PDB file of C-alpha atoms in Angstrom:
ATOM      1  CA  UNK A   1     116.715  94.951 113.111  1.00 56.00           C
ATOM      2  CA  UNK A   2     119.655  96.658 111.327  1.00 63.00           C
ATOM      3  CA  UNK A   3     118.092 100.067 110.796  1.00 75.00           C
ATOM      4  CA  UNK A   4     119.535 103.490 111.504  1.00 88.00           C
ATOM      5  CA  UNK A   5     117.496 104.020 114.696  1.00 92.00           C
ATOM      6  CA  UNK A   6     114.721 101.817 116.063  1.00 95.00           C
ATOM      7  CA  UNK A   7     112.131 103.491 118.327  1.00 96.00           C
ATOM      8  CA  UNK A   8     110.374 100.975 120.595  1.00 96.00           C
ATOM      9  CA  UNK A   9     107.070 101.715 122.321  1.00 96.00           C
ATOM     10  CA  UNK A  10     107.429  99.919 125.664  1.00 95.00           C
ATOM     11  CA  UNK A  11     103.739  99.972 126.557  1.00 95.00           C
ATOM     12  CA  UNK A  12     102.544  96.493 127.550  1.00 95.00           C
ATOM     13  CA  UNK A  13     105.969  94.814 127.381  1.00 96.00           C
ATOM     14  CA  UNK A  14     107.514  92.653 130.085  1.00 97.00           C
ATOM     15  CA  UNK A  15     110.633  94.348 131.423  1.00 96.00           C
ATOM     16  CA  UNK A  16     113.001  91.374 131.540  1.00 95.00           C
ATOM     17  CA  UNK A  17     112.071  89.884 128.179  1.00 96.00           C
ATOM     18  CA  UNK A  18     112.297  93.237 126.419  1.00 96.00           C
ATOM     19  CA  UNK A  19     115.643  94.032 128.081  1.00 96.00           C
ATOM     20  CA  UNK A  20     117.224  90.760 126.903  1.00 96.00           C
ATOM     21  CA  UNK A  21     116.200  91.383 123.280  1.00 96.00           C
ATOM     22  CA  UNK A  22     117.322  95.031 123.354  1.00 96.00           C
ATOM     23  CA  UNK A  23     120.687  94.076 124.892  1.00 96.00           C
ATOM     24  CA  UNK A  24     121.285  91.619 122.066  1.00 95.00           C
ATOM     25  CA  UNK A  25     120.457  94.248 119.429  1.00 95.00           C
ATOM     26  CA  UNK A  26     122.696  96.850 121.068  1.00 95.00           C
ATOM     27  CA  UNK A  27     125.634  94.459 121.084  1.00 95.00           C
ATOM     28  CA  UNK A  28     125.029  93.868 117.381  1.00 93.00           C
ATOM     29  CA  UNK A  29     125.472  97.580 116.631  1.00 92.00           C
ATOM     30  CA  UNK A  30     121.831  98.718 116.498  1.00 94.00           C
ATOM     31  CA  UNK A  31     120.797 102.153 117.860  1.00 95.00           C
ATOM     32  CA  UNK A  32     117.656 101.804 120.015  1.00 96.00           C
ATOM     33  CA  UNK A  33     115.324 104.355 121.635  1.00 96.00           C
ATOM     34  CA  UNK A  34     112.870 103.187 124.315  1.00 97.00           C
ATOM     35  CA  UNK A  35     109.768 105.341 124.865  1.00 96.00           C
ATOM     36  CA  UNK A  36     106.940 105.117 127.436  1.00 95.00           C
ATOM     37  CA  UNK A  37     109.092 103.186 129.919  1.00 95.00           C
ATOM     38  CA  UNK A  38     106.550 103.990 132.640  1.00 95.00           C
ATOM     39  CA  UNK A  39     104.121 101.593 130.887  1.00 95.00           C
ATOM     40  CA  UNK A  40     106.436  98.573 131.211  1.00 96.00           C
ATOM     41  CA  UNK A  41     105.133  95.566 133.141  1.00 96.00           C
ATOM     42  CA  UNK A  42     106.731  93.137 135.589  1.00 96.00           C
ATOM     43  CA  UNK A  43     105.193  89.723 136.211  1.00 96.00           C
ATOM     44  CA  UNK A  44     103.955  89.160 139.754  1.00 95.00           C
ATOM     45  CA  UNK A  45     101.656  91.064 142.098  1.00 96.00           C
ATOM     46  CA  UNK A  46     102.190  94.761 142.782  1.00 96.00           C
ATOM     47  CA  UNK A  47     102.799  94.489 146.509  1.00 96.00           C
ATOM     48  CA  UNK A  48     105.339  91.661 146.045  1.00 96.00           C
ATOM     49  CA  UNK A  49     107.391  93.600 143.494  1.00 95.00           C
ATOM     50  CA  UNK A  50     107.201  96.749 145.595  1.00 95.00           C
ATOM     51  CA  UNK A  51     108.532  94.966 148.695  1.00 94.00           C
ATOM     52  CA  UNK A  52     111.304  93.343 146.654  1.00 94.00           C
ATOM     53  CA  UNK A  53     112.395  96.743 145.347  1.00 93.00           C
ATOM     54  CA  UNK A  54     112.203  98.353 148.796  1.00 93.00           C
ATOM     55  CA  UNK A  55     114.370  95.571 150.218  1.00 93.00           C
ATOM     56  CA  UNK A  56     116.929  96.290 147.491  1.00 91.00           C
ATOM     57  CA  UNK A  57     116.996  99.981 148.489  1.00 89.00           C
ATOM     58  CA  UNK A  58     118.645  98.976 151.787  1.00 90.00           C
ATOM     59  CA  UNK A  59     121.686  97.595 149.988  1.00 91.00           C
ATOM     60  CA  UNK A  60     124.551 100.073 150.215  1.00 91.00           C
ATOM     61  CA  UNK A  61     128.217 100.379 151.069  1.00 90.00           C
ATOM     62  CA  UNK A  62     128.415 100.744 154.853  1.00 91.00           C
ATOM     63  CA  UNK A  63     131.730 102.588 154.956  1.00 93.00           C
ATOM     64  CA  UNK A  64     130.772 105.129 152.258  1.00 93.00           C
ATOM     65  CA  UNK A  65     127.198 104.948 150.854  1.00 90.00           C
ATOM     66  CA  UNK A  66     127.963 107.723 148.334  1.00 90.00           C
ATOM     67  CA  UNK A  67     130.057 105.225 146.352  1.00 90.00           C
ATOM     68  CA  UNK A  68     127.050 103.060 145.520  1.00 86.00           C
ATOM     69  CA  UNK A  69     125.247 100.976 144.605  1.00 90.00           C
ATOM     70  CA  UNK A  70     122.914 103.630 143.193  1.00 91.00           C
ATOM     71  CA  UNK A  71     119.206 102.732 143.071  1.00 92.00           C
ATOM     72  CA  UNK A  72     117.286 104.572 140.366  1.00 93.00           C
ATOM     73  CA  UNK A  73     113.636 105.482 140.975  1.00 93.00           C
ATOM     74  CA  UNK A  74     112.842 106.621 137.426  1.00 95.00           C
ATOM     75  CA  UNK A  75     111.243 103.935 135.167  1.00 96.00           C
ATOM     76  CA  UNK A  76     113.510 104.864 132.268  1.00 96.00           C
ATOM     77  CA  UNK A  77     116.659 104.565 134.365  1.00 95.00           C
ATOM     78  CA  UNK A  78     115.418 101.305 135.886  1.00 95.00           C
ATOM     79  CA  UNK A  79     114.945  99.884 132.376  1.00 96.00           C
ATOM     80  CA  UNK A  80     118.445 101.115 131.472  1.00 97.00           C
ATOM     81  CA  UNK A  81     119.865  99.419 134.582  1.00 95.00           C
ATOM     82  CA  UNK A  82     118.167  96.099 133.728  1.00 96.00           C
ATOM     83  CA  UNK A  83     119.578  96.205 130.185  1.00 96.00           C
ATOM     84  CA  UNK A  84     123.023  97.055 131.565  1.00 95.00           C
ATOM     85  CA  UNK A  85     122.807  94.029 133.859  1.00 95.00           C
ATOM     86  CA  UNK A  86     122.412  91.748 130.835  1.00 95.00           C
ATOM     87  CA  UNK A  87     125.849  92.575 129.431  1.00 94.00           C
ATOM     88  CA  UNK A  88     129.405  92.876 130.721  1.00 95.00           C
ATOM     89  CA  UNK A  89     129.031  96.617 131.050  1.00 94.00           C
ATOM     90  CA  UNK A  90     132.632  97.287 132.128  1.00 95.00           C
ATOM     91  CA  UNK A  91     134.094  96.019 128.858  1.00 96.00           C
ATOM     92  CA  UNK A  92     134.718  98.560 126.041  1.00 96.00           C
ATOM     93  CA  UNK A  93     132.358  96.723 123.687  1.00 96.00           C
ATOM     94  CA  UNK A  94     129.422  96.860 126.110  1.00 96.00           C
ATOM     95  CA  UNK A  95     130.142 100.470 127.079  1.00 96.00           C
ATOM     96  CA  UNK A  96     129.913 101.366 123.384  1.00 96.00           C
ATOM     97  CA  UNK A  97     126.655  99.382 123.157  1.00 95.00           C
ATOM     98  CA  UNK A  98     125.108 101.294 126.082  1.00 96.00           C
ATOM     99  CA  UNK A  99     125.948 104.571 124.345  1.00 96.00           C
ATOM    100  CA  UNK A 100     123.661 103.442 121.500  1.00 95.00           C
ATOM    101  CA  UNK A 101     120.694 103.254 123.902  1.00 96.00           C
ATOM    102  CA  UNK A 102     118.303 106.084 124.836  1.00 96.00           C
ATOM    103  CA  UNK A 103     115.451 105.730 127.327  1.00 96.00           C
ATOM    104  CA  UNK A 104     112.511 108.068 128.000  1.00 96.00           C
ATOM    105  CA  UNK A 105     109.303 108.322 129.973  1.00 95.00           C
ATOM    106  CA  UNK A 106     106.467 109.309 127.660  1.00 93.00           C
ATOM    107  CA  UNK A 107     107.162 110.035 123.983  1.00 94.00           C
ATOM    108  CA  UNK A 108     109.114 113.316 123.729  1.00 93.00           C
ATOM    109  CA  UNK A 109     109.815 115.122 120.435  1.00 90.00           C
ATOM    110  CA  UNK A 110     111.037 114.239 117.854  1.00 90.00           C
ATOM    111  CA  UNK A 111     110.075 110.611 118.552  1.00 92.00           C
ATOM    112  CA  UNK A 112     106.358 111.469 118.697  1.00 88.00           C
ATOM    113  CA  UNK A 113     106.466 111.892 114.893  1.00 87.00           C
ATOM    114  CA  UNK A 114     108.545 108.817 114.068  1.00 90.00           C
ATOM    115  CA  UNK A 115     107.515 105.234 113.460  1.00 92.00           C
ATOM    116  CA  UNK A 116     107.398 103.181 116.657  1.00 94.00           C
ATOM    117  CA  UNK A 117     107.559  99.406 116.867  1.00 95.00           C
ATOM    118  CA  UNK A 118     106.753  96.705 119.406  1.00 96.00           C
ATOM    119  CA  UNK A 119     108.570  93.452 120.212  1.00 95.00           C
ATOM    120  CA  UNK A 120     106.036  90.584 119.976  1.00 95.00           C
ATOM    121  CA  UNK A 121     108.300  88.163 121.873  1.00 95.00           C
ATOM    122  CA  UNK A 122     108.177  90.470 124.922  1.00 95.00           C
ATOM    123  CA  UNK A 123     104.495  91.516 124.950  1.00 96.00           C
ATOM    124  CA  UNK A 124     102.672  90.692 128.166  1.00 96.00           C
ATOM    125  CA  UNK A 125      99.541  89.488 126.360  1.00 95.00           C
ATOM    126  CA  UNK A 126     101.696  87.003 124.422  1.00 94.00           C
ATOM    127  CA  UNK A 127     103.709  85.716 127.395  1.00 94.00           C
ATOM    128  CA  UNK A 128     101.503  85.848 130.508  1.00 94.00           C
ATOM    129  CA  UNK A 129      98.323  83.900 131.061  1.00 94.00           C
ATOM    130  CA  UNK A 130      95.224  86.151 131.327  1.00 92.00           C
ATOM    131  CA  UNK A 131      94.692  85.318 135.017  1.00 93.00           C
ATOM    132  CA  UNK A 132      98.265  86.106 136.092  1.00 96.00           C
ATOM    133  CA  UNK A 133      99.052  89.206 138.124  1.00 96.00           C
ATOM    134  CA  UNK A 134     101.446  91.843 136.884  1.00 96.00           C
ATOM    135  CA  UNK A 135     102.861  95.179 138.036  1.00 96.00           C
ATOM    136  CA  UNK A 136     102.915  98.528 136.242  1.00 96.00           C
ATOM    137  CA  UNK A 137     106.438  99.944 136.497  1.00 96.00           C
ATOM    138  CA  UNK A 138     105.293 103.594 136.563  1.00 95.00           C
ATOM    139  CA  UNK A 139     102.939 103.024 139.478  1.00 95.00           C
ATOM    140  CA  UNK A 140     105.580 101.150 141.459  1.00 95.00           C
ATOM    141  CA  UNK A 141     108.207 103.850 140.854  1.00 95.00           C
ATOM    142  CA  UNK A 142     105.777 106.580 141.908  1.00 94.00           C
ATOM    143  CA  UNK A 143     105.396 104.867 145.298  1.00 94.00           C
ATOM    144  CA  UNK A 144     109.126 104.463 145.947  1.00 92.00           C
ATOM    145  CA  UNK A 145     110.361 107.961 145.174  1.00 91.00           C
ATOM    146  CA  UNK A 146     109.672 108.909 141.524  1.00 94.00           C
ATOM    147  CA  UNK A 147     107.785 112.238 141.535  1.00 95.00           C
ATOM    148  CA  UNK A 148     106.913 112.849 137.868  1.00 94.00           C
ATOM    149  CA  UNK A 149     104.191 110.294 137.097  1.00 93.00           C
ATOM    150  CA  UNK A 150     101.378 112.876 137.116  1.00 93.00           C
ATOM    151  CA  UNK A 151     103.408 115.218 134.896  1.00 94.00           C
ATOM    152  CA  UNK A 152     104.062 112.443 132.377  1.00 94.00           C
ATOM    153  CA  UNK A 153     100.337 111.586 132.337  1.00 93.00           C
ATOM    154  CA  UNK A 154      99.422 115.202 131.535  1.00 94.00           C
ATOM    155  CA  UNK A 155     102.012 115.441 128.768  1.00 94.00           C
ATOM    156  CA  UNK A 156     100.828 112.151 127.264  1.00 93.00           C
ATOM    157  CA  UNK A 157      97.206 113.339 127.215  1.00 93.00           C
ATOM    158  CA  UNK A 158      98.260 116.481 125.346  1.00 93.00           C
ATOM    159  CA  UNK A 159     100.312 114.423 122.895  1.00 92.00           C
ATOM    160  CA  UNK A 160      97.392 112.059 122.200  1.00 91.00           C
ATOM    161  CA  UNK A 161      95.004 114.961 121.506  1.00 93.00           C
ATOM    162  CA  UNK A 162      97.538 116.533 119.163  1.00 91.00           C
ATOM    163  CA  UNK A 163      98.197 113.191 117.472  1.00 88.00           C
ATOM    164  CA  UNK A 164      94.500 112.451 116.898  1.00 91.00           C
ATOM    165  CA  UNK A 165      94.025 115.890 115.287  1.00 91.00           C
ATOM    166  CA  UNK A 166      97.036 115.271 113.027  1.00 87.00           C
ATOM    167  CA  UNK A 167      95.697 111.850 111.981  1.00 87.00           C
ATOM    168  CA  UNK A 168      92.222 113.254 111.221  1.00 92.00           C
ATOM    169  CA  UNK A 169      93.785 115.875 108.958  1.00 92.00           C
ATOM    170  CA  UNK A 170      96.025 113.302 107.268  1.00 90.00           C
ATOM    171  CA  UNK A 171      93.116 110.883 106.727  1.00 92.00           C
ATOM    172  CA  UNK A 172      91.100 113.656 105.077  1.00 92.00           C
ATOM    173  CA  UNK A 173      94.037 114.441 102.755  1.00 93.00           C
ATOM    174  CA  UNK A 174      94.334 110.739 101.816  1.00 93.00           C
ATOM    175  CA  UNK A 175      90.628 110.559 100.969  1.00 92.00           C
ATOM    176  CA  UNK A 176      90.821 113.733  98.863  1.00 92.00           C
ATOM    177  CA  UNK A 177      93.848 112.388  96.984  1.00 91.00           C
ATOM    178  CA  UNK A 178      92.109 109.075  96.261  1.00 90.00           C
ATOM    179  CA  UNK A 179      89.004 110.918  95.022  1.00 88.00           C
ATOM    180  CA  UNK A 180      91.093 113.202  92.777  1.00 86.00           C
ATOM    181  CA  UNK A 181      92.970 110.231  91.279  1.00 83.00           C
ATOM    182  CA  UNK A 182      89.683 108.445  90.556  1.00 84.00           C
ATOM    183  CA  UNK A 183      88.262 111.510  88.794  1.00 83.00           C
ATOM    184  CA  UNK A 184      91.485 112.047  86.831  1.00 80.00           C
ATOM    185  CA  UNK A 185      91.451 108.433  85.623  1.00 77.00           C
ATOM    186  CA  UNK A 186      88.056 109.040  83.970  1.00 80.00           C
ATOM    187  CA  UNK A 187      89.147 112.238  82.185  1.00 80.00           C
ATOM    188  CA  UNK A 188      89.618 111.585  78.380  1.00 81.00           C
ATOM    189  CA  UNK A 189      92.625 113.946  78.204  1.00 80.00           C
ATOM    190  CA  UNK A 190      94.356 112.072  80.990  1.00 79.00           C
ATOM    191  CA  UNK A 191      93.566 108.745  79.314  1.00 78.00           C
ATOM    192  CA  UNK A 192      95.149 109.967  76.068  1.00 80.00           C
ATOM    193  CA  UNK A 193      98.340 111.111  77.831  1.00 81.00           C
ATOM    194  CA  UNK A 194      98.481 107.869  79.841  1.00 79.00           C
ATOM    195  CA  UNK A 195      98.249 105.838  76.636  1.00 81.00           C
ATOM    196  CA  UNK A 196     101.236 107.726  75.167  1.00 82.00           C
ATOM    197  CA  UNK A 197     103.233 107.212  78.375  1.00 81.00           C
ATOM    198  CA  UNK A 198     102.487 103.478  78.314  1.00 81.00           C
ATOM    199  CA  UNK A 199     103.728 103.280  74.726  1.00 82.00           C
ATOM    200  CA  UNK A 200     106.970 105.057  75.673  1.00 82.00           C
ATOM    201  CA  UNK A 201     107.574 102.783  78.650  1.00 78.00           C
ATOM    202  CA  UNK A 202     106.677  99.554  76.772  1.00 78.00           C
ATOM    203  CA  UNK A 203     107.327  99.979  73.026  1.00 74.00           C
ATOM    204  CA  UNK A 204     106.626  96.278  72.416  1.00 70.00           C
ATOM    205  CA  UNK A 205     102.948  96.794  73.306  1.00 63.00           C
ATOM    206  CA  UNK A 206     102.547  99.595  70.719  1.00 56.00           C
TER     207      UNK A 206
END
């Protein structure tokens, strides 16, 4: 990627495939922001993935459970944990790589006004057959202890309404600009000035 910051829209991506690609980019020095982590997908049926996660919740240190392992219920933190598991996170290099990663549910400001990208190699529609079952990460987290799914849905609806109004206004401005440029191109005064400018830029054509 090699850009200043890359904002990834996680909607419709497979968790494991996306995590492996993001881990590789982080280790290469790229800053990455993951948005809409609640829309990530996991291959396999919902009930199977839910039971697998609930069985993992029982794993703890018997002598002192407060020392871990810590099981995150938030989709964003679960995605962060999966990415962390794909690198040697105790080494200084990988700790620096994890500091270059940010994860969010929904699309909070200022990332709602920045360009967002997808990763084609990790899209569910590109990797899973149409008849295969898959699990929505947000739904699964909401049933194992995450309490903010409804709040995120409300905030996303507000963001989409605001975004559609912004795009309608921008599209109108683009159409008005195109119309003004077309009218200006037919104006004889503009044609005369344009001819002089062309002669200055390309004296050989004079």
